[in-house]
Tab-separated table of C-alpha atoms in Angstrom:
chain	number	residue	atom	x	y	z
A	701	MET	CA	50.775	170.617	66.273
A	702	LYS	CA	47.119	170.569	65.315
A	703	HIS	CA	45.039	167.612	66.423
A	704	ILE	CA	44.078	165.185	63.633
A	705	PRO	CA	40.329	164.504	63.954
A	706	ASN	CA	39.272	160.891	64.390
A	707	SER	CA	36.569	161.432	61.760
A	708	LEU	CA	39.227	162.244	59.176
A	709	LEU	CA	41.235	159.138	59.949
A	710	LEU	CA	38.118	157.018	59.621
A	711	THR	CA	37.384	158.607	56.225
A	712	PHE	CA	40.644	157.393	54.777
A	713	ILE	CA	40.843	154.109	56.670
A	714	PHE	CA	37.668	153.277	54.726
A	715	VAL	CA	39.812	152.987	51.603
A	716	LEU	CA	41.458	149.905	53.076
A	717	SER	CA	38.242	148.162	54.039
A	718	ALA	CA	35.476	149.343	51.733
A	719	CYS	CA	33.982	146.766	49.417
A	720	THR	CA	31.333	148.878	47.663
A	721	PRO	CA	31.838	151.766	45.244
A	722	ILE	CA	30.109	154.929	46.413
A	723	ALA	CA	28.894	158.058	44.700
A	724	THR	CA	29.074	160.491	47.614
A	725	ALA	CA	31.838	163.060	47.620
A	726	ILE	CA	35.016	162.752	49.688
A	727	GLN	CA	34.969	165.883	51.793
A	728	PRO	CA	38.187	167.922	51.661
A	729	THR	CA	39.622	168.389	55.142
A	730	GLN	CA	42.659	169.769	56.888
A	731	ILE	CA	44.849	166.895	57.881
A	732	VAL	CA	48.190	168.173	59.130
A	733	SER	CA	49.716	171.178	60.778
A	734	THR	CA	51.839	173.702	58.952
A	735	PRO	CA	55.375	172.265	58.890
A	736	THR	CA	58.295	173.869	60.633
A	737	ILE	CA	60.606	175.138	57.919
A	738	THR	CA	64.259	175.847	58.630
A	739	ALA	CA	66.900	177.286	56.345
A	740	PRO	CA	67.982	174.707	53.755
A	741	THR	CA	71.523	173.382	53.956
A	742	GLU	CA	71.742	172.575	50.256
A	743	VAL	CA	70.762	174.310	47.052
A	744	PHE	CA	67.576	173.068	45.337
A	745	GLN	CA	64.731	174.426	43.221
A	746	PRO	CA	61.071	174.035	44.184
A	747	ILE	CA	60.353	172.788	40.649
A	748	ASN	CA	62.969	171.027	38.522
A	749	THR	CA	62.689	170.136	34.835
A	750	ILE	CA	65.075	167.267	34.142
A	751	LYS	CA	65.972	165.229	31.075
A	752	ILE	CA	66.591	161.604	32.024
A	753	SER	CA	67.726	158.495	30.203
A	754	ALA	CA	64.901	156.140	29.193
A	755	PRO	CA	66.471	152.771	28.338
A	756	SER	CA	63.026	151.133	28.396
A	757	LEU	CA	62.082	153.075	25.263
A	758	LYS	CA	65.045	151.964	23.160
A	759	ASN	CA	64.581	149.851	20.033
A	760	ASN	CA	61.080	151.130	19.250
A	761	LEU	CA	59.917	151.224	15.636
A	762	VAL	CA	58.603	154.780	15.405
A	763	GLY	CA	61.690	156.763	16.372
A	764	GLU	CA	60.803	157.707	19.941
A	765	ALA	CA	63.829	159.177	21.726
A	766	ALA	CA	65.342	157.201	24.599
A	767	GLU	CA	65.445	160.384	26.652
A	768	ARG	CA	62.466	161.971	28.360
A	769	THR	CA	61.796	165.109	30.379
A	770	ILE	CA	60.197	164.899	33.814
A	771	GLN	CA	59.253	167.531	36.372
A	772	VAL	CA	60.119	167.110	40.038
A	773	TYR	CA	58.490	169.259	42.717
A	774	LEU	CA	60.355	169.481	46.029
A	775	PRO	CA	58.476	170.541	49.189
A	776	PRO	CA	59.456	173.543	51.348
A	777	SER	CA	61.350	171.466	53.919
A	778	TYR	CA	63.413	169.545	51.372
A	779	GLY	CA	66.485	171.579	52.304
A	780	ILE	CA	66.577	170.056	55.787
A	781	PRO	CA	69.463	167.552	55.814
A	782	ASP	CA	68.587	163.857	56.067
A	783	LYS	CA	64.841	164.467	55.721
A	784	HIS	CA	63.148	162.010	53.340
A	785	PHE	CA	59.747	162.275	51.671
A	786	PRO	CA	57.054	160.105	50.065
A	787	VAL	CA	56.556	160.575	46.320
A	788	VAL	CA	53.418	160.909	44.197
A	789	TYR	CA	53.871	160.150	40.489
A	790	TYR	CA	51.431	161.978	38.196
A	791	LEU	CA	50.709	160.707	34.661
A	792	PRO	CA	49.077	163.300	32.348
A	793	GLY	CA	46.402	162.441	29.809
A	794	TYR	CA	46.539	162.015	26.044
A	795	GLY	CA	48.192	165.074	24.484
A	796	ASP	CA	48.845	166.662	27.907
A	797	SER	CA	52.206	167.408	29.470
A	798	GLY	CA	51.345	168.547	32.980
A	799	MET	CA	48.779	168.865	35.761
A	800	ILE	CA	45.771	170.697	34.345
A	801	GLY	CA	44.411	173.350	36.706
A	802	PHE	CA	47.120	172.822	39.320
A	803	ASN	CA	50.337	174.854	39.214
A	804	LEU	CA	53.615	173.616	40.621
A	805	PRO	CA	55.141	174.796	42.877
A	806	ASP	CA	52.647	177.496	43.932
A	807	SER	CA	49.472	175.409	44.310
A	808	MET	CA	51.242	172.690	46.284
A	809	ASP	CA	53.146	175.117	48.498
A	810	ARG	CA	49.836	176.759	49.371
A	811	LEU	CA	48.302	173.419	50.385
A	812	VAL	CA	51.284	172.735	52.619
A	813	SER	CA	51.303	176.194	54.223
A	814	ASP	CA	47.550	175.974	54.839
A	815	GLY	CA	48.031	172.657	56.632
A	816	LYS	CA	45.893	170.673	54.171
A	817	VAL	CA	48.551	168.165	53.108
A	818	ASN	CA	51.815	166.786	54.368
A	819	GLU	CA	54.962	167.554	52.428
A	820	ILE	CA	55.555	165.187	49.535
A	821	ILE	CA	57.636	165.106	46.388
A	822	ILE	CA	55.584	165.205	43.179
A	823	VAL	CA	56.923	163.815	39.902
A	824	VAL	CA	55.156	164.574	36.617
A	825	ALA	CA	56.125	162.044	33.935
A	826	ASN	CA	54.099	162.476	30.775
A	827	GLY	CA	53.485	159.667	28.305
A	828	MET	CA	53.179	161.871	25.248
A	829	ASN	CA	54.747	160.437	22.108
A	830	LYS	CA	54.797	161.458	18.446
A	831	LEU	CA	51.130	160.588	18.063
A	832	GLY	CA	49.911	162.116	21.313
A	833	GLY	CA	50.024	159.278	23.798
A	834	SER	CA	51.658	155.982	24.753
A	835	PHE	CA	48.913	154.809	27.148
A	836	TYR	CA	51.812	153.969	29.505
A	837	THR	CA	51.920	150.379	28.247
A	838	ASN	CA	54.761	148.185	27.011
A	839	SER	CA	54.718	147.917	23.231
A	840	PRO	CA	57.272	146.564	20.739
A	841	VAL	CA	56.226	149.422	18.431
A	842	THR	CA	56.470	152.518	20.655
A	843	GLY	CA	58.632	151.238	23.515
A	844	ASN	CA	58.080	149.925	27.022
A	845	TRP	CA	56.342	152.870	28.657
A	846	GLU	CA	55.158	150.971	31.729
A	847	ASP	CA	58.755	149.989	32.434
A	848	PHE	CA	59.817	153.578	31.787
A	849	ILE	CA	57.580	154.775	34.635
A	850	ALA	CA	58.080	151.902	37.089
A	851	GLN	CA	61.820	151.460	36.489
A	852	ASP	CA	63.482	154.379	34.702
A	853	VAL	CA	61.626	157.256	36.359
A	854	VAL	CA	61.341	155.729	39.830
A	855	GLY	CA	64.964	154.612	39.696
A	856	TYR	CA	66.149	158.089	38.712
A	857	VAL	CA	64.083	159.861	41.371
A	858	ASP	CA	65.136	157.492	44.155
A	859	GLY	CA	68.761	157.807	43.021
A	860	HIS	CA	68.847	161.612	42.923
A	861	PHE	CA	66.421	162.832	45.597
A	862	ARG	CA	65.792	162.047	49.256
A	863	THR	CA	62.779	159.795	48.869
A	864	LEU	CA	61.289	157.093	51.031
A	865	ALA	CA	62.143	154.329	48.605
A	866	GLN	CA	59.383	151.841	49.424
A	867	ALA	CA	56.041	150.980	47.850
A	868	GLU	CA	54.107	152.152	50.914
A	869	SER	CA	55.519	155.648	50.363
A	870	ARG	CA	54.903	155.822	46.612
A	871	GLY	CA	51.572	156.806	45.121
A	872	ILE	CA	50.635	156.856	41.453
A	873	THR	CA	47.887	158.951	39.896
A	874	GLY	CA	46.871	160.453	36.591
A	875	HIS	CA	44.061	161.770	34.448
A	876	SER	CA	42.294	160.150	31.477
A	877	MET	CA	44.970	158.146	29.611
A	878	GLY	CA	47.145	158.761	32.671
A	879	GLY	CA	44.362	157.587	34.965
A	880	PHE	CA	44.278	154.323	33.062
A	881	GLY	CA	48.080	154.130	33.185
A	882	ALA	CA	48.094	154.670	36.948
A	883	LEU	CA	45.598	151.837	37.537
A	884	ASN	CA	47.308	149.503	35.101
A	885	ILE	CA	50.812	150.048	36.467
A	886	ALA	CA	49.688	149.797	40.099
A	887	MET	CA	47.872	146.552	39.271
A	888	HIS	CA	51.034	145.121	37.688
A	889	ARG	CA	53.611	146.598	40.102
A	890	PRO	CA	52.405	146.708	43.730
A	891	ASP	CA	56.060	146.168	44.638
A	892	VAL	CA	56.743	149.693	43.332
A	893	PHE	CA	53.506	151.636	44.006
A	894	GLY	CA	51.419	151.080	47.120
A	895	VAL	CA	48.498	153.460	46.510
A	896	VAL	CA	46.596	154.597	43.396
A	897	TYR	CA	44.138	157.424	42.717
A	898	SER	CA	42.779	157.481	39.156
A	899	MET	CA	40.943	160.486	37.683
A	900	SER	CA	38.528	160.043	34.746
A	901	PRO	CA	40.463	157.002	33.543
A	902	GLY	CA	40.080	155.346	30.172
A	903	LEU	CA	38.051	152.268	31.144
A	904	PHE	CA	35.595	150.220	29.086
A	905	ASP	CA	32.586	148.284	30.259
A	906	GLU	CA	31.301	145.483	27.994
A	907	ASN	CA	30.198	148.008	25.324
A	908	GLY	CA	32.854	150.663	25.847
A	909	LEU	CA	34.964	150.010	22.769
A	910	THR	CA	31.938	150.134	20.472
A	911	GLU	CA	30.849	153.448	22.022
A	912	SER	CA	34.324	154.994	21.963
A	913	GLN	CA	35.414	157.715	19.554
A	914	MET	CA	37.383	155.084	17.615
A	915	PHE	CA	34.436	152.934	16.507
A	916	GLU	CA	31.280	154.923	17.178
A	917	SER	CA	30.384	155.187	13.470
A	918	GLU	CA	30.916	153.265	10.229
A	919	ARG	CA	32.264	156.448	8.651
A	920	LEU	CA	35.201	156.538	11.077
A	921	ILE	CA	35.989	152.883	10.484
A	922	GLN	CA	35.868	153.241	6.706
A	923	ARG	CA	38.093	156.331	6.858
A	924	PHE	CA	40.728	154.443	8.788
A	925	ILE	CA	40.584	151.442	6.440
A	926	LYS	CA	41.235	153.773	3.488
A	927	PHE	CA	44.191	155.355	5.303
A	928	GLU	CA	45.593	151.910	6.054
A	929	GLU	CA	45.279	150.979	2.367
A	930	LYS	CA	47.217	154.091	1.369
A	931	LEU	CA	50.044	153.194	3.760
A	932	SER	CA	50.240	149.632	2.456
A	933	ALA	CA	50.887	150.931	-1.072
A	934	LEU	CA	53.900	153.017	0.006
A	935	PRO	CA	57.530	151.926	0.459
A	936	LEU	CA	58.427	151.190	4.090
A	937	GLU	CA	60.296	154.396	4.930
A	938	GLU	CA	57.705	156.622	3.277
A	939	ALA	CA	54.901	154.773	5.056
A	940	LYS	CA	56.651	155.322	8.388
A	941	THR	CA	56.812	159.063	7.790
A	942	ARG	CA	53.146	159.191	6.728
A	943	ILE	CA	51.809	157.496	9.877
A	944	SER	CA	51.391	160.779	11.703
A	945	SER	CA	49.317	162.257	8.857
A	946	SER	CA	46.260	160.214	9.816
A	947	PRO	CA	43.302	162.246	11.117
A	948	ASP	CA	42.719	159.453	13.650
A	949	GLN	CA	45.745	159.932	15.889
A	950	PHE	CA	44.030	158.498	18.965
A	951	THR	CA	43.153	155.326	17.058
A	952	LEU	CA	46.752	154.954	15.866
A	953	SER	CA	48.139	155.444	19.370
A	954	TYR	CA	45.664	152.978	20.850
A	955	GLY	CA	46.487	150.370	18.203
A	956	PHE	CA	50.229	150.756	18.795
A	957	ALA	CA	49.670	150.215	22.505
A	958	PHE	CA	47.198	147.336	22.565
A	959	ALA	CA	47.270	145.504	19.207
A	960	PRO	CA	50.889	145.896	18.058
A	961	ASN	CA	52.284	143.849	15.179
A	962	PRO	CA	55.916	144.867	14.639
A	963	ASP	CA	56.283	142.402	11.761
A	964	ARG	CA	53.571	144.106	9.737
A	965	HIS	CA	53.953	146.992	7.284
A	966	PRO	CA	53.062	150.351	8.938
A	967	PRO	CA	50.949	151.163	10.844
A	968	TYR	CA	52.492	148.219	12.780
A	969	PHE	CA	49.265	146.931	14.330
A	970	ASN	CA	46.251	144.808	13.455
A	971	TYR	CA	43.039	146.715	12.836
A	972	PRO	CA	39.845	144.795	13.656
A	973	PHE	CA	37.894	145.754	10.520
A	974	THR	CA	38.239	145.178	6.791
A	975	GLU	CA	35.884	146.079	3.990
A	976	VAL	CA	34.624	143.269	1.735
A	977	ASP	CA	32.252	143.993	-1.146
A	978	GLY	CA	31.352	147.319	0.418
A	979	LYS	CA	30.526	145.811	3.809
A	980	LEU	CA	32.506	146.063	7.051
A	981	VAL	CA	33.783	142.738	8.380
A	982	ARG	CA	35.041	142.461	11.941
A	983	ASN	CA	37.800	140.087	13.047
A	984	ASP	CA	36.662	139.039	16.537
A	985	GLU	CA	40.091	137.827	17.631
A	986	ILE	CA	41.677	141.202	16.854
A	987	TRP	CA	38.657	143.029	18.270
A	988	LYS	CA	39.243	141.275	21.586
A	989	LYS	CA	42.782	142.668	21.726
A	990	TRP	CA	41.446	146.192	21.219
A	991	GLU	CA	38.733	145.557	23.797
A	992	SER	CA	41.187	144.316	26.406
A	993	GLY	CA	43.132	147.586	26.298
A	994	PHE	CA	40.832	149.844	28.307
A	995	GLY	CA	38.554	146.870	28.953
A	996	GLY	CA	38.981	143.197	29.808
A	997	ILE	CA	38.496	144.247	33.415
A	998	ALA	CA	36.688	141.109	34.586
A	999	ASP	CA	39.545	138.910	33.358
A	1000	GLU	CA	42.208	141.221	34.791
A	1001	VAL	CA	40.596	141.226	38.228
A	1002	ILE	CA	40.911	137.438	38.321
A	1003	LEU	CA	44.468	137.475	37.000
A	1004	TYR	CA	45.767	140.284	39.227
A	1005	LYS	CA	43.576	139.916	42.306
A	1006	ASP	CA	46.512	139.216	44.628
A	1007	ASN	CA	48.340	142.301	43.356
A	1008	LEU	CA	45.288	144.524	43.790
A	1009	LEU	CA	44.810	143.295	47.348
A	1010	LYS	CA	48.357	144.415	48.173
A	1011	LEU	CA	47.535	148.053	47.451
A	1012	LYS	CA	46.778	150.227	50.483
A	1013	GLY	CA	44.160	152.235	48.615
A	1014	ILE	CA	42.383	152.275	45.250
A	1015	VAL	CA	40.277	155.314	44.324
A	1016	VAL	CA	38.656	156.129	40.979
A	1017	ASP	CA	36.790	159.381	40.386
A	1018	TYR	CA	34.950	160.675	37.336
A	1019	GLY	CA	32.713	163.540	36.192
A	1020	GLU	CA	29.073	162.638	35.737
A	1021	TYR	CA	28.946	164.798	32.589
A	1022	ASP	CA	32.114	163.536	30.927
A	1023	GLU	CA	32.040	164.236	27.180
A	1024	TYR	CA	33.221	160.667	26.642
A	1025	ASN	CA	30.133	158.913	27.937
A	1026	TRP	CA	31.876	155.527	28.004
A	1027	ILE	CA	34.207	156.722	30.789
A	1028	PRO	CA	31.607	156.972	33.619
A	1029	LYS	CA	30.196	153.602	32.552
A	1030	GLY	CA	33.664	152.077	32.565
A	1031	CYS	CA	34.490	153.497	35.996
A	1032	ILE	CA	31.289	152.118	37.488
A	1033	TYR	CA	31.940	148.729	35.859
A	1034	PHE	CA	35.510	148.710	37.210
A	1035	GLY	CA	34.229	149.307	40.731
A	1036	GLU	CA	31.599	146.585	40.388
A	1037	GLN	CA	34.149	144.025	39.235
A	1038	LEU	CA	36.593	144.762	42.046
A	1039	THR	CA	33.844	144.780	44.640
A	1040	ALA	CA	32.502	141.439	43.439
A	1041	ALA	CA	36.003	140.007	43.825
A	1042	GLY	CA	36.318	141.335	47.378
A	1043	ILE	CA	38.907	143.973	46.498
A	1044	PRO	CA	38.513	147.258	48.442
A	1045	VAL	CA	37.841	150.178	46.084
A	1046	LYS	CA	36.220	153.588	46.219
A	1047	VAL	CA	34.501	154.894	43.084
A	1048	GLU	CA	33.654	158.577	43.269
A	1049	ALA	CA	31.208	160.522	41.067
A	1050	TYR	CA	31.160	164.333	41.025
A	1051	SER	CA	29.430	167.092	39.086
A	1052	GLY	CA	31.737	167.939	36.208
A	1053	SER	CA	32.997	167.001	32.768
A	1054	HIS	CA	36.276	165.443	31.609
A	1055	GLN	CA	38.500	168.364	32.635
A	1056	SER	CA	36.213	171.087	33.986
A	1057	VAL	CA	37.091	170.702	37.682
A	1058	LEU	CA	40.302	168.685	37.416
A	1059	GLY	CA	42.386	171.221	39.327
A	1060	GLU	CA	39.856	171.196	42.162
A	1061	ARG	CA	39.899	167.385	42.312
A	1062	ILE	CA	43.699	167.394	42.499
A	1063	ARG	CA	43.762	170.072	45.200
A	1064	ASP	CA	40.870	169.023	47.422
A	1065	TYR	CA	40.709	165.249	47.030
A	1066	MET	CA	43.614	163.493	45.341
A	1067	LEU	CA	46.529	165.116	47.186
A	1068	PRO	CA	44.851	165.034	50.647
A	1069	PHE	CA	44.107	161.347	50.036
A	1070	PHE	CA	47.770	160.535	49.366
A	1071	SER	CA	48.833	162.684	52.290
A	1072	ALA	CA	46.638	160.623	54.619
A	1073	VAL	CA	47.429	157.159	53.237
A	1074	LEU	CA	51.108	157.178	52.213
A	1075	LYS	CA	53.721	156.153	54.752
A	1076	PHE	CA	55.863	159.063	55.938
A	1077	GLU	CA	58.643	157.145	57.666
């Protein structure tokens, strides 16, 4: 077995003790030896596409099915009887269904055979709904997507595969909308997930919502108000079918997730602007709900500090040239708030845009991080 360098161990032990976000790159390193692989004693596929029951999504208002498809990658040694593995749960971004730039099983098998990561199970559970994305939050309109991940998916995987069914052996990660979902779920459920690595997550600083693609211009706001007025004039069932015809799908999805109002006529949420005498009027109470979706970080750090301190590692990385310029600002702000509260966090900046080097980040940074920090017994 290859010797594990002390310098590598110190690199990842830093995650548990660091109190200041940094902008230097985590250097990819070899961390384990190539595993000994024996002939499997049971039949399995390296990659499995499985439809599972999703009771957490029942009783939603927009007709989301209470069944979802997940992908489960099994490592080369999975066929060895009685061998159990840690699990990394990957949450794709808005409109995405898989791991961009990283192919399962080939890319992961290569990392294992090259001795760069330990063997782990990877589960891809996308949060795509009829409008593009659920934001992995519980909503009376679209269903309880956080519970779907933390309960339905984890329960199915632990019940059907040889996992190490403990928080210390479960990591959660994702990109963009999924990066936000990973942070949010880990913050709420440290009893389920012990480690989180978030890539280009949707996070707002104090001005993030105003700068976002939902509210960056009066034209966009006025367009949505007019669409909302058209829906209000339609009978209920026709309005429900017309929801998806809006050109502002991201805005609809975000509203469903963070400002839901199931008692209201479609679109089933409260929008923070109205138009009065040709002028836009903002409702500050509703605006705060929209702001606290990707934002509200300072308040959340106070509320969930004990939960965040239970996590074995928190890493956020982002591209310096992200097309959504509010994302780097939000990531930096997130790190500042956690650091000020004494919560260990590593915030990582790299040269790239929103997706340009995502596969490289998964291969060289995210998966080696989990391999070093998750508990393998």
